Amino acid sequence: MGVERVRLTCTINGEPREVDGLWEGESLLHVLRERLALPGSKNACEQGECGSCSVYLDGELVCSCLVLAGQAEHRDIVTVEGLGADGDLHPIQQAFLEAGAVQCGFCTPGLIVATHDLLGRNPSPTDPEIREALAGNLCRCTGYEKILDAVRLAAARP
Ligand code: FES
Ligand code: FES
């Protein structure tokens, strides 16, 4: 019996996309990185524990490693690549750079998407609110203080 192949039809970063030949059980993260050349979402744990693969699915922050490609059918996905306009850095990305919150950078895309989600809901978060919002995003390098600085900086900007 052959392996069933699946087609995914969805919108990614505002563009209709169709991907054929997915295997059953393939994650959205794998589709983004390996089939659609969108490597911004990182693959660190594949278990929903590090947040490095965070994307929006119909406006909701999710770990794309935990989303089956089939669950994304006819849905709207926004990745870190979709946040900046016309190749420019998004102001949150700029704030992370300026605050020195990027070291190896592996956690950064997930943190950028999670910060974008936080500031969309709460433009002036307190430190505890920032910590809570980013609690699912692990960073092995920075000790988190510079990440907090970056979020504060992004929040302070118009
Ligand atoms: S790779 Fe998805 S949460 Fe870690
Ligand atoms: S900057 Fe290296 S894991 Fe966060």
PDB file of C-alpha atoms and ligand atoms in Angstrom:
ATOM      1  CA  MET A   1       0.000   0.000   0.000  1.00  0.00           C
ATOM      2  CA  GLY A   2       1.506   3.347  -1.035  1.00  0.00           C
ATOM      3  CA  VAL A   3       1.944   6.363   1.196  1.00  0.00           C
ATOM      4  CA  GLU A   4      -0.916   8.813   0.811  1.00  0.00           C
ATOM      5  CA  ARG A   5       0.117  12.178  -0.605  1.00  0.00           C
ATOM      6  CA  VAL A   6      -1.708  15.327   0.280  1.00  0.00           C
ATOM      7  CA  ARG A   7      -2.232  18.698  -1.376  1.00  0.00           C
ATOM      8  CA  LEU A   8      -2.261  21.877   0.678  1.00  0.00           C
ATOM      9  CA  THR A   9      -4.055  24.981  -0.537  1.00  0.00           C
ATOM     10  CA  CYS A  10      -3.683  28.014   1.677  1.00  0.00           C
ATOM     11  CA  THR A  11      -2.569  31.620   1.848  1.00  0.00           C
ATOM     12  CA  ILE A  12       0.938  32.384   3.025  1.00  0.00           C
ATOM     13  CA  ASN A  13       2.065  35.939   3.663  1.00  0.00           C
ATOM     14  CA  GLY A  14      -0.861  37.198   1.626  1.00  0.00           C
ATOM     15  CA  GLU A  15      -0.247  34.967  -1.410  1.00  0.00           C
ATOM     16  CA  PRO A  16      -2.327  31.976  -2.442  1.00  0.00           C
ATOM     17  CA  ARG A  17      -0.116  28.875  -2.360  1.00  0.00           C
ATOM     18  CA  GLU A  18      -0.653  25.301  -3.427  1.00  0.00           C
ATOM     19  CA  VAL A  19       1.714  22.519  -2.499  1.00  0.00           C
ATOM     20  CA  ASP A  20       1.429  18.984  -3.804  1.00  0.00           C
ATOM     21  CA  GLY A  21       2.896  15.739  -2.658  1.00  0.00           C
ATOM     22  CA  LEU A  22       2.900  16.262   1.086  1.00  0.00           C
ATOM     23  CA  TRP A  23       3.056  13.158   3.157  1.00  0.00           C
ATOM     24  CA  GLU A  24       0.389  12.460   5.696  1.00  0.00           C
ATOM     25  CA  GLY A  25       1.481  13.829   9.038  1.00  0.00           C
ATOM     26  CA  GLU A  26       3.868  16.407   7.545  1.00  0.00           C
ATOM     27  CA  SER A  27       4.084  19.519   9.674  1.00  0.00           C
ATOM     28  CA  LEU A  28       3.365  23.026   8.518  1.00  0.00           C
ATOM     29  CA  LEU A  29       6.886  23.924   9.637  1.00  0.00           C
ATOM     30  CA  HIS A  30       8.358  21.358   7.274  1.00  0.00           C
ATOM     31  CA  VAL A  31       6.230  22.628   4.411  1.00  0.00           C
ATOM     32  CA  LEU A  32       7.308  26.213   5.036  1.00  0.00           C
ATOM     33  CA  ARG A  33      11.011  25.447   5.314  1.00  0.00           C
ATOM     34  CA  GLU A  34      11.539  22.582   2.931  1.00  0.00           C
ATOM     35  CA  ARG A  35       8.912  23.053   0.256  1.00  0.00           C
ATOM     36  CA  LEU A  36       8.265  26.777   0.143  1.00  0.00           C
ATOM     37  CA  ALA A  37      11.758  28.165   0.796  1.00  0.00           C
ATOM     38  CA  LEU A  38      10.614  30.090   3.858  1.00  0.00           C
ATOM     39  CA  PRO A  39      13.353  29.215   6.351  1.00  0.00           C
ATOM     40  CA  GLY A  40      12.619  32.049   8.794  1.00  0.00           C
ATOM     41  CA  SER A  41      10.600  29.758  11.039  1.00  0.00           C
ATOM     42  CA  LYS A  42      13.222  27.660  12.778  1.00  0.00           C
ATOM     43  CA  ASN A  43      13.196  24.021  13.692  1.00  0.00           C
ATOM     44  CA  ALA A  44      14.740  23.540  17.098  1.00  0.00           C
ATOM     45  CA  CYS A  45      12.649  21.034  19.040  1.00  0.00           C
ATOM     46  CA  GLU A  46       9.733  19.916  16.828  1.00  0.00           C
ATOM     47  CA  GLN A  47       7.797  19.370  20.043  1.00  0.00           C
ATOM     48  CA  GLY A  48       6.135  22.700  20.697  1.00  0.00           C
ATOM     49  CA  GLU A  49       8.552  23.598  23.457  1.00  0.00           C
ATOM     50  CA  CYS A  50      10.860  26.303  22.097  1.00  0.00           C
ATOM     51  CA  GLY A  51       8.686  28.672  20.056  1.00  0.00           C
ATOM     52  CA  SER A  52      11.296  29.076  17.338  1.00  0.00           C
ATOM     53  CA  CYS A  53       8.775  27.967  14.716  1.00  0.00           C
ATOM     54  CA  SER A  54       6.039  30.460  15.698  1.00  0.00           C
ATOM     55  CA  VAL A  55       3.716  31.661  12.941  1.00  0.00           C
ATOM     56  CA  TYR A  56       0.217  33.061  12.720  1.00  0.00           C
ATOM     57  CA  LEU A  57      -2.540  30.698  11.663  1.00  0.00           C
ATOM     58  CA  ASP A  58      -5.701  32.698  10.957  1.00  0.00           C
ATOM     59  CA  GLY A  59      -4.268  35.404  13.193  1.00  0.00           C
ATOM     60  CA  GLU A  60      -3.522  33.094  16.081  1.00  0.00           C
ATOM     61  CA  LEU A  61       0.021  32.459  17.264  1.00  0.00           C
ATOM     62  CA  VAL A  62       0.908  28.783  16.881  1.00  0.00           C
ATOM     63  CA  CYS A  63       3.945  26.531  16.850  1.00  0.00           C
ATOM     64  CA  SER A  64       4.078  25.449  13.226  1.00  0.00           C
ATOM     65  CA  CYS A  65       5.895  22.241  14.202  1.00  0.00           C
ATOM     66  CA  LEU A  66       2.698  21.132  15.940  1.00  0.00           C
ATOM     67  CA  VAL A  67       0.356  22.025  13.078  1.00  0.00           C
ATOM     68  CA  LEU A  68      -0.227  19.348  10.500  1.00  0.00           C
ATOM     69  CA  ALA A  69      -0.125  20.681   6.977  1.00  0.00           C
ATOM     70  CA  GLY A  70      -3.654  19.352   6.553  1.00  0.00           C
ATOM     71  CA  GLN A  71      -4.838  21.577   9.393  1.00  0.00           C
ATOM     72  CA  ALA A  72      -3.658  24.616   7.435  1.00  0.00           C
ATOM     73  CA  GLU A  73      -5.944  23.837   4.498  1.00  0.00           C
ATOM     74  CA  HIS A  74      -7.728  27.000   3.291  1.00  0.00           C
ATOM     75  CA  ARG A  75      -6.273  28.987   6.152  1.00  0.00           C
ATOM     76  CA  ASP A  76      -4.210  32.127   6.328  1.00  0.00           C
ATOM     77  CA  ILE A  77      -0.609  31.788   7.467  1.00  0.00           C
ATOM     78  CA  VAL A  78       1.796  34.600   8.214  1.00  0.00           C
ATOM     79  CA  THR A  79       5.442  33.832   8.878  1.00  0.00           C
ATOM     80  CA  VAL A  80       8.240  36.080  10.055  1.00  0.00           C
ATOM     81  CA  GLU A  81       9.053  36.715   6.391  1.00  0.00           C
ATOM     82  CA  GLY A  82       5.613  38.277   6.009  1.00  0.00           C
ATOM     83  CA  LEU A  83       6.010  40.882   8.736  1.00  0.00           C
ATOM     84  CA  GLY A  84       8.418  43.318   7.093  1.00  0.00           C
ATOM     85  CA  ALA A  85       7.266  45.372   4.115  1.00  0.00           C
ATOM     86  CA  ASP A  86       9.056  45.332   0.749  1.00  0.00           C
ATOM     87  CA  GLY A  87      12.168  43.673   2.082  1.00  0.00           C
ATOM     88  CA  ASP A  88      12.574  46.201   4.909  1.00  0.00           C
ATOM     89  CA  LEU A  89      12.974  45.032   8.464  1.00  0.00           C
ATOM     90  CA  HIS A  90       9.864  45.257  10.579  1.00  0.00           C
ATOM     91  CA  PRO A  91      10.310  47.810  13.419  1.00  0.00           C
ATOM     92  CA  ILE A  92      10.308  44.915  15.899  1.00  0.00           C
ATOM     93  CA  GLN A  93      13.171  43.275  14.016  1.00  0.00           C
ATOM     94  CA  GLN A  94      14.996  46.604  14.036  1.00  0.00           C
ATOM     95  CA  ALA A  95      14.455  46.923  17.778  1.00  0.00           C
ATOM     96  CA  PHE A  96      15.889  43.453  18.383  1.00  0.00           C
ATOM     97  CA  LEU A  97      18.997  44.376  16.415  1.00  0.00           C
ATOM     98  CA  GLU A  98      19.434  47.709  18.170  1.00  0.00           C
ATOM     99  CA  ALA A  99      18.948  46.215  21.621  1.00  0.00           C
ATOM    100  CA  GLY A 100      21.546  43.524  20.966  1.00  0.00           C
ATOM    101  CA  ALA A 101      18.913  40.848  21.478  1.00  0.00           C
ATOM    102  CA  VAL A 102      20.190  38.731  18.592  1.00  0.00           C
ATOM    103  CA  GLN A 103      23.148  36.468  19.224  1.00  0.00           C
ATOM    104  CA  CYS A 104      23.034  33.158  17.374  1.00  0.00           C
ATOM    105  CA  GLY A 105      19.645  34.278  16.094  1.00  0.00           C
ATOM    106  CA  PHE A 106      18.018  30.880  16.190  1.00  0.00           C
ATOM    107  CA  CYS A 107      15.271  31.952  18.558  1.00  0.00           C
ATOM    108  CA  THR A 108      14.852  35.386  17.025  1.00  0.00           C
ATOM    109  CA  PRO A 109      12.217  34.770  14.334  1.00  0.00           C
ATOM    110  CA  GLY A 110       9.903  33.107  16.842  1.00  0.00           C
ATOM    111  CA  LEU A 111      10.451  35.915  19.311  1.00  0.00           C
ATOM    112  CA  ILE A 112       9.727  38.492  16.622  1.00  0.00           C
ATOM    113  CA  VAL A 113       6.411  36.846  15.755  1.00  0.00           C
ATOM    114  CA  ALA A 114       5.492  36.425  19.431  1.00  0.00           C
ATOM    115  CA  THR A 115       6.373  40.064  20.131  1.00  0.00           C
ATOM    116  CA  HIS A 116       4.333  41.138  17.128  1.00  0.00           C
ATOM    117  CA  ASP A 117       1.393  39.212  18.533  1.00  0.00           C
ATOM    118  CA  LEU A 118       1.865  40.705  22.002  1.00  0.00           C
ATOM    119  CA  LEU A 119       2.121  44.305  20.807  1.00  0.00           C
ATOM    120  CA  GLY A 120      -0.868  43.807  18.534  1.00  0.00           C
ATOM    121  CA  ARG A 121      -2.940  42.871  21.576  1.00  0.00           C
ATOM    122  CA  ASN A 122      -1.231  45.094  24.102  1.00  0.00           C
ATOM    123  CA  PRO A 123       0.808  48.007  22.738  1.00  0.00           C
ATOM    124  CA  SER A 124       2.211  48.975  26.145  1.00  0.00           C
ATOM    125  CA  PRO A 125       2.927  45.751  28.003  1.00  0.00           C
ATOM    126  CA  THR A 126       4.419  45.674  31.469  1.00  0.00           C
ATOM    127  CA  ASP A 127       7.533  43.604  32.071  1.00  0.00           C
ATOM    128  CA  PRO A 128       5.523  40.737  33.598  1.00  0.00           C
ATOM    129  CA  GLU A 129       3.212  40.818  30.583  1.00  0.00           C
ATOM    130  CA  ILE A 130       6.211  40.658  28.232  1.00  0.00           C
ATOM    131  CA  ARG A 131       7.684  37.763  30.181  1.00  0.00           C
ATOM    132  CA  GLU A 132       4.399  35.924  30.137  1.00  0.00           C
ATOM    133  CA  ALA A 133       3.863  36.481  26.405  1.00  0.00           C
ATOM    134  CA  LEU A 134       7.360  35.241  25.576  1.00  0.00           C
ATOM    135  CA  ALA A 135       7.408  32.394  28.087  1.00  0.00           C
ATOM    136  CA  GLY A 136       7.033  29.850  25.293  1.00  0.00           C
ATOM    137  CA  ASN A 137      10.067  31.139  23.408  1.00  0.00           C
ATOM    138  CA  LEU A 138      13.372  29.708  24.555  1.00  0.00           C
ATOM    139  CA  CYS A 139      16.699  31.452  24.035  1.00  0.00           C
ATOM    140  CA  ARG A 140      19.953  29.749  24.898  1.00  0.00           C
ATOM    141  CA  CYS A 141      22.172  32.778  24.376  1.00  0.00           C
ATOM    142  CA  THR A 142      20.955  36.107  25.679  1.00  0.00           C
ATOM    143  CA  GLY A 143      19.741  35.605  29.221  1.00  0.00           C
ATOM    144  CA  TYR A 144      16.523  37.344  28.103  1.00  0.00           C
ATOM    145  CA  GLU A 145      17.373  40.825  29.441  1.00  0.00           C
ATOM    146  CA  LYS A 146      18.231  42.149  26.004  1.00  0.00           C
ATOM    147  CA  ILE A 147      15.123  40.543  24.617  1.00  0.00           C
ATOM    148  CA  LEU A 148      13.093  42.437  27.207  1.00  0.00           C
ATOM    149  CA  ASP A 149      14.948  45.601  26.199  1.00  0.00           C
ATOM    150  CA  ALA A 150      14.064  44.941  22.571  1.00  0.00           C
ATOM    151  CA  VAL A 151      10.377  44.510  23.310  1.00  0.00           C
ATOM    152  CA  ARG A 152      10.350  47.652  25.444  1.00  0.00           C
ATOM    153  CA  LEU A 153      12.088  49.523  22.635  1.00  0.00           C
ATOM    154  CA  ALA A 154       9.626  48.258  20.037  1.00  0.00           C
ATOM    155  CA  ALA A 155       6.698  49.161  22.289  1.00  0.00           C
ATOM    156  CA  ALA A 156       8.044  52.683  22.845  1.00  0.00           C
ATOM    157  CA  ARG A 157       8.115  53.413  19.138  1.00  0.00           C
ATOM    158  CA  PRO A 158       5.075  54.747  17.305  1.00  0.00           C
TER     159      PRO A 158
HETATM  160  S1  FES B   1      10.417  23.780  16.770  1.00  0.00           S
HETATM  161 FE1  FES B   1       8.338  24.197  17.171  1.00  0.00          FE
HETATM  162  S2  FES B   1       8.254  24.709  19.261  1.00  0.00           S
HETATM  163 FE2  FES B   1      10.315  24.148  18.929  1.00  0.00          FE
HETATM  164  S1  FES B   2      20.049  34.243  20.365  1.00  0.00           S
HETATM  165 FE1  FES B   2      20.754  32.188  20.345  1.00  0.00          FE
HETATM  166  S2  FES B   2      19.051  31.027  21.046  1.00  0.00           S
HETATM  167 FE2  FES B   2      18.461  33.080  21.287  1.00  0.00          FE
END
